[in-house]
Coordinates of C-alpha atoms in Angstrom, one line a residue:
Chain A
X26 CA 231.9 116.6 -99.9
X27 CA 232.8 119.5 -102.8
X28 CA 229.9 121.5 -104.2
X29 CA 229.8 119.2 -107.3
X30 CA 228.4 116.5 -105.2
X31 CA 226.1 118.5 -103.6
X32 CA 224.8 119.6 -106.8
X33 CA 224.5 116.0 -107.9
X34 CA 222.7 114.9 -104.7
X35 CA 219.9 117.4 -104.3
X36 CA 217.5 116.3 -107.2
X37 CA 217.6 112.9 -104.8
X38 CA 217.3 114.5 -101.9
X39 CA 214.0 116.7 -103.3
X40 CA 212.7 113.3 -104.4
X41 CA 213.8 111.7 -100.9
X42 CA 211.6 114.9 -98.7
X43 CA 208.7 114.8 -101.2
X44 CA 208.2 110.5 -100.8
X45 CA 209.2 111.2 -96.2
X46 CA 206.7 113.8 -96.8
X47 CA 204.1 111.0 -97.8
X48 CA 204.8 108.7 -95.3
X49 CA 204.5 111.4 -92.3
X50 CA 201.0 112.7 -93.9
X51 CA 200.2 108.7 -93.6
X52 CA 201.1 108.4 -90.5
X53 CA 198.9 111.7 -89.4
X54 CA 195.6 110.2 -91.4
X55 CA 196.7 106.5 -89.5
X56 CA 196.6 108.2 -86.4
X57 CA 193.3 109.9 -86.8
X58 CA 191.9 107.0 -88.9
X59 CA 193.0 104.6 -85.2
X60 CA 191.0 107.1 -82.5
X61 CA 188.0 107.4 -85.2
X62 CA 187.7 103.4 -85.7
X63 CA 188.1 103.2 -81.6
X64 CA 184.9 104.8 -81.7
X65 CA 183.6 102.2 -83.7
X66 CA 182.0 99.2 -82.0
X67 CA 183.0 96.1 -84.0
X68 CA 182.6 93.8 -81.5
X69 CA 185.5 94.3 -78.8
X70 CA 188.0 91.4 -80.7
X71 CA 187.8 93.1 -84.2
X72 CA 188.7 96.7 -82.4
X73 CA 191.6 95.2 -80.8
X74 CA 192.5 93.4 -84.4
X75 CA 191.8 96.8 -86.2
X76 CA 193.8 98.7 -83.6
X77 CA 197.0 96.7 -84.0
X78 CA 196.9 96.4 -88.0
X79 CA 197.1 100.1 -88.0
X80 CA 199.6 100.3 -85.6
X81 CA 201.5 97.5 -87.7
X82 CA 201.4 99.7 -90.6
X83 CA 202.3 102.8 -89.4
X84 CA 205.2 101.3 -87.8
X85 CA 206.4 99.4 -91.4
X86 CA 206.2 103.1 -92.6
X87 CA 208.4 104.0 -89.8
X88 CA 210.9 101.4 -89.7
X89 CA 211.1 100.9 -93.8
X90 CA 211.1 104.5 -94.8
X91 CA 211.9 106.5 -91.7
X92 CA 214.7 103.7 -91.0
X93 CA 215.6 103.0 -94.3
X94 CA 215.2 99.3 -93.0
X95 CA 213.8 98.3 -96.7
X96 CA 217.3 99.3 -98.4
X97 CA 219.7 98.2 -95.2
X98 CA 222.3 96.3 -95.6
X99 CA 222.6 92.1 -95.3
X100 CA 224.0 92.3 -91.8
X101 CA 221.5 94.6 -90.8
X102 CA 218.7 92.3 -92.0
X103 CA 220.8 89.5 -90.0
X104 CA 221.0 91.4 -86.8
X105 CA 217.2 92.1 -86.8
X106 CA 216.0 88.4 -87.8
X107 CA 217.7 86.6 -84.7
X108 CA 215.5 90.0 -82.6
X109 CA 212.5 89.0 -84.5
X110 CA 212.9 85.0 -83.9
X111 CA 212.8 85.8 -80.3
X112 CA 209.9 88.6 -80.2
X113 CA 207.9 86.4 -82.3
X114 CA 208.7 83.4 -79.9
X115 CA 207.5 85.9 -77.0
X116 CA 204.4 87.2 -78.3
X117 CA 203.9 83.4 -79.1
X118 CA 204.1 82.0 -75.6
X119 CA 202.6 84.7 -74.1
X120 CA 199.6 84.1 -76.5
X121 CA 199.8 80.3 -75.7
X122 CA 199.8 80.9 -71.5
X123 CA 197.2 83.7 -71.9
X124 CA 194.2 81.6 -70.9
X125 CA 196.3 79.2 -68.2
X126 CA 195.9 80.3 -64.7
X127 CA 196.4 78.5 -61.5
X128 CA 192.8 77.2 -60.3
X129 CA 191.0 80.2 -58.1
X130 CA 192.9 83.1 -59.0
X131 CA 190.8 84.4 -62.2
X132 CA 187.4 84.7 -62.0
X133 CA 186.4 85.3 -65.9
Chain B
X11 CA 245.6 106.1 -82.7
X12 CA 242.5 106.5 -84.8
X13 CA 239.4 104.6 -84.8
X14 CA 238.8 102.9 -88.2
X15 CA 234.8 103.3 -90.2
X16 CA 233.8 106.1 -88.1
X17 CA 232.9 108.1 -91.3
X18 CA 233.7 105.5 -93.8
X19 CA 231.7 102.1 -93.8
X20 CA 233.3 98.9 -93.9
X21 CA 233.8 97.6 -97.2
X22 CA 232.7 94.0 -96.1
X23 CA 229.5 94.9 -94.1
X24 CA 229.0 98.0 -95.7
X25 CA 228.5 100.2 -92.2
X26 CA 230.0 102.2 -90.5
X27 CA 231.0 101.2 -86.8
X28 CA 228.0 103.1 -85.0
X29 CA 225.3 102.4 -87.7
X30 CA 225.5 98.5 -86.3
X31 CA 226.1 99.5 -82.5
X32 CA 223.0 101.5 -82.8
X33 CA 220.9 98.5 -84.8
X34 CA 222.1 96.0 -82.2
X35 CA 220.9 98.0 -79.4
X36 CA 218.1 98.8 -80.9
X37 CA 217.4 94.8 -81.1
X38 CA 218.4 94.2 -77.5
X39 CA 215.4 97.2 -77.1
X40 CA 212.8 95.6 -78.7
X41 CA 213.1 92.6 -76.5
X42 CA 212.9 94.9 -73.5
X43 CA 209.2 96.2 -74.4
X44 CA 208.7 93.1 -75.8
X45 CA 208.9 91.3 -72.2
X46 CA 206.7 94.6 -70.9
X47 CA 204.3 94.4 -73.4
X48 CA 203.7 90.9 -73.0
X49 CA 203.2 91.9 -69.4
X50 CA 200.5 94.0 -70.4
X51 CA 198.7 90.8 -72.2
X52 CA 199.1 88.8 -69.3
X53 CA 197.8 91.0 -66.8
X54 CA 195.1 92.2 -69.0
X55 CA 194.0 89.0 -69.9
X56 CA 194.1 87.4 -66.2
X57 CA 192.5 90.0 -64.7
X58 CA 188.7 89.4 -63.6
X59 CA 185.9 90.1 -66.2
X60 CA 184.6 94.1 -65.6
X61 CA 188.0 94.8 -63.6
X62 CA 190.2 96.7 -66.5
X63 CA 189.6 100.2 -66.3
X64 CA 188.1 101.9 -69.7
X65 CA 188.5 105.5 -70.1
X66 CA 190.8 106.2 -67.3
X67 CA 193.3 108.3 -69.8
X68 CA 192.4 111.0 -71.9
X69 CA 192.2 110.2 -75.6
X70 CA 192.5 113.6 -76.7
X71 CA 196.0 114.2 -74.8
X72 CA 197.3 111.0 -76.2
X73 CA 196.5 111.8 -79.9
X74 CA 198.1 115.0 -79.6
X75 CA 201.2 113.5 -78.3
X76 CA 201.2 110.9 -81.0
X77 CA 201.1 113.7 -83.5
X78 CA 203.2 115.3 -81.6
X79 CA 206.2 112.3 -81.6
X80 CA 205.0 111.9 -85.4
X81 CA 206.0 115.3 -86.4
X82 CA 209.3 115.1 -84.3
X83 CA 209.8 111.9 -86.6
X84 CA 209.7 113.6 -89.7
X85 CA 211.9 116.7 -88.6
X86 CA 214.6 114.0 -87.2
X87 CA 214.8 113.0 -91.0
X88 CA 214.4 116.3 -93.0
X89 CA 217.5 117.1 -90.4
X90 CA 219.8 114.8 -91.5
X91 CA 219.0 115.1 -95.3
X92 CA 220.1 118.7 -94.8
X93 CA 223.1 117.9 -93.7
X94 CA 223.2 115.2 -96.8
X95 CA 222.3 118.3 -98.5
X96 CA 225.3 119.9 -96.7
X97 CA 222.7 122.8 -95.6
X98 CA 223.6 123.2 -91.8
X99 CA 221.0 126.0 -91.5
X100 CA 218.6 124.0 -92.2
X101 CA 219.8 121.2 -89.9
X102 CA 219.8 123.2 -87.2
X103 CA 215.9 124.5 -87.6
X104 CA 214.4 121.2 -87.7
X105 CA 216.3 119.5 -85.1
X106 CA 215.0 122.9 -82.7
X107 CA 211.4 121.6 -83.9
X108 CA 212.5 118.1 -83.1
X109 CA 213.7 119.1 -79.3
X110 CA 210.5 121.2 -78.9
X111 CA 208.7 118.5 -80.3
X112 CA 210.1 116.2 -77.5
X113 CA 209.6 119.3 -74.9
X114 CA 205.6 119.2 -75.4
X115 CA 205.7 114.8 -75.5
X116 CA 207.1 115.0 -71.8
X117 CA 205.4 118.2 -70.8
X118 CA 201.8 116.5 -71.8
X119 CA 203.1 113.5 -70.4
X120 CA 203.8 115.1 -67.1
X121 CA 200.0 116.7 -67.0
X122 CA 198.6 113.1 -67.3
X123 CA 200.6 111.8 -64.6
X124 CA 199.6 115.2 -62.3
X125 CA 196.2 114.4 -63.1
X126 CA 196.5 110.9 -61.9
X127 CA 198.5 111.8 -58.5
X128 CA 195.9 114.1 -57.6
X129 CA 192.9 111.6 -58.6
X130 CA 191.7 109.9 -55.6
X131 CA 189.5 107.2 -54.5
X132 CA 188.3 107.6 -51.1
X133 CA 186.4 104.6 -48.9
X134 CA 183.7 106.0 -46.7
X135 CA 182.5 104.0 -43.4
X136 CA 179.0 104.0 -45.0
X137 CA 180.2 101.3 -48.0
X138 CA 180.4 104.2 -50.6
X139 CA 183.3 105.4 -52.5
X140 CA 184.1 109.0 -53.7
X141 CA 186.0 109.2 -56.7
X142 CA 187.5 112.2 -57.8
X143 CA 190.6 115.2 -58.0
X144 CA 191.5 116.0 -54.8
X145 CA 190.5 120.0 -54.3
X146 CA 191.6 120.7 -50.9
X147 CA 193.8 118.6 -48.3
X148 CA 194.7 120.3 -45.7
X149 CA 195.5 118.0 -42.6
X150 CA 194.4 121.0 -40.1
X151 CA 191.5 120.9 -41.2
X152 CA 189.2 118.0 -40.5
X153 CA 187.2 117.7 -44.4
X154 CA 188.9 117.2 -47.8
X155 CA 187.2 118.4 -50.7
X156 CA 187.1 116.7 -54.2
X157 CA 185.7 117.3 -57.7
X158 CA 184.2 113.7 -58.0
X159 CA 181.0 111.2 -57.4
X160 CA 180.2 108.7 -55.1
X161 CA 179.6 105.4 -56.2
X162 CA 178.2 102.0 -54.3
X163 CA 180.7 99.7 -55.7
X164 CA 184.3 99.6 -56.9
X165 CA 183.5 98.3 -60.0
X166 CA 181.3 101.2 -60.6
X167 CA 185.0 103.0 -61.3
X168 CA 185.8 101.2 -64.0
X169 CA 183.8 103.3 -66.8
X170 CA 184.7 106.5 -67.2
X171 CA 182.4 108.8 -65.7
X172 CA 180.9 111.7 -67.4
X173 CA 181.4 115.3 -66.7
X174 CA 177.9 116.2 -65.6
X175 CA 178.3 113.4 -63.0
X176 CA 180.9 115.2 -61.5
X177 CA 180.5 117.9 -58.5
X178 CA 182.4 119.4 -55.5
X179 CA 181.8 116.9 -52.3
X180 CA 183.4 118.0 -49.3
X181 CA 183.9 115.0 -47.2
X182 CA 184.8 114.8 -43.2
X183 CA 187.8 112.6 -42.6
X184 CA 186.1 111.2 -39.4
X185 CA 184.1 109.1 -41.9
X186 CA 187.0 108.2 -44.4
X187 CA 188.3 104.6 -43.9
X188 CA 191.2 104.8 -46.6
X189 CA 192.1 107.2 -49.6
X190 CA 194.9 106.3 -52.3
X191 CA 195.6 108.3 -55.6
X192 CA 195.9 106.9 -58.6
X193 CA 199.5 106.1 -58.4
X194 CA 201.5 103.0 -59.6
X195 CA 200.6 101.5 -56.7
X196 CA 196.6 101.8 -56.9
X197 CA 196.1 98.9 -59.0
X198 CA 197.0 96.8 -61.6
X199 CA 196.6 98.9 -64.8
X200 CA 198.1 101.9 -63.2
X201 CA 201.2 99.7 -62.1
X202 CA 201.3 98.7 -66.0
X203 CA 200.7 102.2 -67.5
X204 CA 203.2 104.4 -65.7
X205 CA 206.0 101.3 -66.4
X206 CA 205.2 101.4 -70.0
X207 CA 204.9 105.2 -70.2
X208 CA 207.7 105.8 -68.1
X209 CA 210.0 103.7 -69.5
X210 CA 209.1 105.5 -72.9
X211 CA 209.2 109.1 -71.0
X212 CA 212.5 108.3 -70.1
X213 CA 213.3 106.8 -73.8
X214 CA 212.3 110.2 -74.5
X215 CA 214.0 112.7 -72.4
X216 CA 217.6 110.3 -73.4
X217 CA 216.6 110.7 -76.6
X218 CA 216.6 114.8 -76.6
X219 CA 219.2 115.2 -74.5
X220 CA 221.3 113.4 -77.3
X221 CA 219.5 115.6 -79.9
X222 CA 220.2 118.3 -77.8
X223 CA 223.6 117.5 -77.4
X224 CA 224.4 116.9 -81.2
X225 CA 222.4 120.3 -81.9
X226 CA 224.1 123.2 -79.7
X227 CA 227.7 121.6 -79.8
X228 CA 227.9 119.9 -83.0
X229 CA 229.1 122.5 -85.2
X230 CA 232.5 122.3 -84.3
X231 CA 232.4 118.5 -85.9
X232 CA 230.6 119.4 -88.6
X233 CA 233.6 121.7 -89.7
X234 CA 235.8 119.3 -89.2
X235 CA 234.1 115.6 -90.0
X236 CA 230.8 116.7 -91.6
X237 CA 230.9 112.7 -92.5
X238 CA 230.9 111.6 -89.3
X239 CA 228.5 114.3 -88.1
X240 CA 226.1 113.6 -90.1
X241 CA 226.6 109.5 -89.2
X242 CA 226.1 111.0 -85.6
X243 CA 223.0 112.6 -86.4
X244 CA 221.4 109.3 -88.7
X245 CA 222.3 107.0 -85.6
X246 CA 220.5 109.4 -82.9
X247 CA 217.8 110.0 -85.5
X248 CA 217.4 105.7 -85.7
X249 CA 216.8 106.0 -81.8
X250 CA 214.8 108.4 -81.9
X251 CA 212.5 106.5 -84.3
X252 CA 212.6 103.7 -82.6
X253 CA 211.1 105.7 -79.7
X254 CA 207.9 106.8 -82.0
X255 CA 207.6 103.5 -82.8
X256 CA 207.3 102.2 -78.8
X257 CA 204.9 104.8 -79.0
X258 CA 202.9 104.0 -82.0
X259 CA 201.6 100.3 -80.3
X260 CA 201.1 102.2 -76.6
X261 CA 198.9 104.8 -77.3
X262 CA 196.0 102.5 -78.8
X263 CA 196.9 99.5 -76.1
X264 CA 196.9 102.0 -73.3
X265 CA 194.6 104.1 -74.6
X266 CA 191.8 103.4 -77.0
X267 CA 191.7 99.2 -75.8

C-alpha cells in the first residue's frame, strides 16, 4: 500500500479504535456488572437468566465488532447459519431431555 | 506454482482463502463446546438436589482472568489496525501485550488447578471428614497435616466454607480410611470443570503460540506481503476471539452458577 493510502485510511482507522475502544470498556463494566448481579439473590432461575443475557451480550459485542461478523460477507453469514441450526438444535434437545432420567438414578 | 487469494479475496465470495478456512473451523468449534456445554446442563441438572458444589472456585481469580482475556481481545485488534495503518511498531507492542496477556490467563489458570490438586478430602474411621489443603505428606511419617475443617457429612462440602472455619489439623493416618484431591476424578463437577477449562487452557496456549509465532518471525513477510501478513494476523486474531468468547459463557457457568 503507498503512503497515499495510508493517509486516506487513518481518519477510518482513528474512528475504527475510538468505537473498539467502546466496545472493550463494555465488555469491562459487563464483566463487573455479571460478578456484582451474582451477588444478587433473584431467586436462583432469574440469576442463571441474568447471568447468560450478559454473557449473550458481551459475546454479540465480541463476535459483531471484535469479528466484524455484522459487516461479513454473504458466505460468511451462510457458513455460520448451517453452525447455528445445529447449536440451536443441541441446546434444544438437551433442554428437552434435561428433566428425563431413567427411574432411580436422580433423587431431586 | 502460486496459491491464488492469499492476499487478494475472491471476487465471487469476496474472501480471501484463509478468512473462510478460519470461519469454517471456527463453526466446526462451536459445535465442539457446544456438545461440552450441553454436558455441563445434563450433569448439572441430573445431579441430586444439594450435590453441585457452590463456591468451590475463586470468583476473584476468574474475574481477573476474564479481564485479563478481555484486554488481550482488544490488543489482538488495535494490532492488526496498525498494520492496516501500515504502523509495524505499533503492531508489534500490542501483540507483546496480547502474549503477556495470554501468559497471566494460563499462569492464573495453573494456580487454580494447583490449588485443587493439593485440596483434599480425607474420610476418617470415626464417620467424619476433613476437608482442606494438604500441608504436610510425608509417607515416613505416620500424620498428614491440612489447613481445613472437619465436617459430619459429605454434603456439608458443598458450601464454601469460610476462612475463620479453617485451621491446621494434623491427622494420624492410622485413622484415615481414604483421601482423594480434588482432581478430575473426585467428582462430577471437577470431571466437568477441568474438561471445560482445559480444553479452553489449551485453546489458549495454541492460540499464543500462533501469536507468538506471527510476532517474533513475521517481519520478514511483512516486507515482502504486508497483505498477506496482515490477513495472517486478522485470521489468528478471529481465533483468538473466538477463544474470549468460550470464555465469556464459562466463567459465570463455572463460576458465579
Amino acid at each position: 500500500m503507498s503512503h497515499d493510502s495510508h493517509a486516506h485510511s487513518a481518519p477510518h482507522e482513528k474512528h475504527s479504535i475510538r468505537g473498539y475502544m467502546i466496545i472493550y470498556f463494555a465488555l469491562l463494566v459487563g464483566t463487573v456488572f455479571t460478578v456484582w448481579a451474582s451477588f444478587i439473590d433473584l431467586g436462583h432461575h432469574w440469576n442463571i437468566v441474568l447471568a447468560l443475557v450478559i454473557a449473550c451480550v458481551k459475546a454479540f459485542l465480541v463476535i459483531g465488532y471484535f469479528m466484524h461478523l455484522i459487516s461479513e460477507k454473504k458466505l460468511i453469514y451462510t457458513v455460520l447459519s448451517f453452525t447455528a441450526f445445529f447449536f440451536t438444535g443441541l441446546m434444544f434437545l438437551t433442554i428437552f431431555s434435561m428433566h428425563h432420567f431413567p427411574l432411580n438414578t436422580v433423587t431431586h | 506454482m502460486e496459491i491464488p487469494f492469499t492476499s487478494q479475496p475472491r471476487q465471487d465470495t469476496g474472501l480471501y482463502n484463509a478468512k473462510l478456512g478460519i470461519w469454517l473451523f471456527l463453526a466446526s468449534e462451536v459445535m465442539l463446546f457446544g456438545a461440552l456445554f450441553s454436558s455441563y446442563i445434563l450433569l448439572r441438572v441430573g445431579a441430586p438436589a444439594g450435590t453441585w458444589p457452590h463456591g468451590w472456585l475463586d470468583v476473584r481469580l476468574g474475574t481477573v482472568n476474564t479481564l485479563v482475556l478481555i484486554t488481550s481481545s482488544i490488543t489482538t485488534v488495535l494490532a492488526w489496525v496498525s498494520l492496516k495503518d501500515r504502523n509495524f511498531g505499533k503492531f508489534k507492542l500490542f501483540h507483546a501485550i496480547t502474549l503477556i496477556c495470554a501468559l497471566m490467563f494460563v499462569g492464573i489458570k495453573s494456580f487454580e488447578y494447583r490449588d485443587k490438586f493439593l485440596h483434599y478430602e480425607v474420610k476418617l474411621k470415626d464417620g467424619r471428614i476433613a476437608d482442606g489443603h494438604m500441608m504436610e505428606n510425608n509417607a515416613k511419617e505416620d500424620f498428614i497435616v491440612i489447613h481445613g475443617r472437619y465436617v459430619q457429612a459429605h454434603m456439608e462440602l458443598m458450601k464454601h466454607a469460610h476462612a475463620d472455619e479453617l485451621k491446621e489439623e494434623k491427622i494420624l493416618r492410622e485413622n484415615i480410611v481414604s483421601m482423594q484431591n480434588y482432581g478430575p476424578w473426585h467428582n462430577t463437577y471437577t470431571a466437568i470443570y477441568f474438561t471445560l477449562t482445559g480444553l479452553h487452557a489449551l485453546h489458549v496456549i495454541g492460540g499464543a503460540l500462533v501469536i507468538g509465532y506471527l510476532w517474533l518471525l513475521g517481519g520478514k513477510m511483512w516486507k515482502s506481503d504486508p497483505e498477506r501478513f496482515t490477513n495472517r494476523i486478522e485470521v489468528s486474531g478471529l481465533f483468538w476471539h473466538f477463544v474470549d468468547l468460550v470464555w465469556i459463557f464459562l466463567f459465570p457457568v463455572l463460576y458465579l452458577l
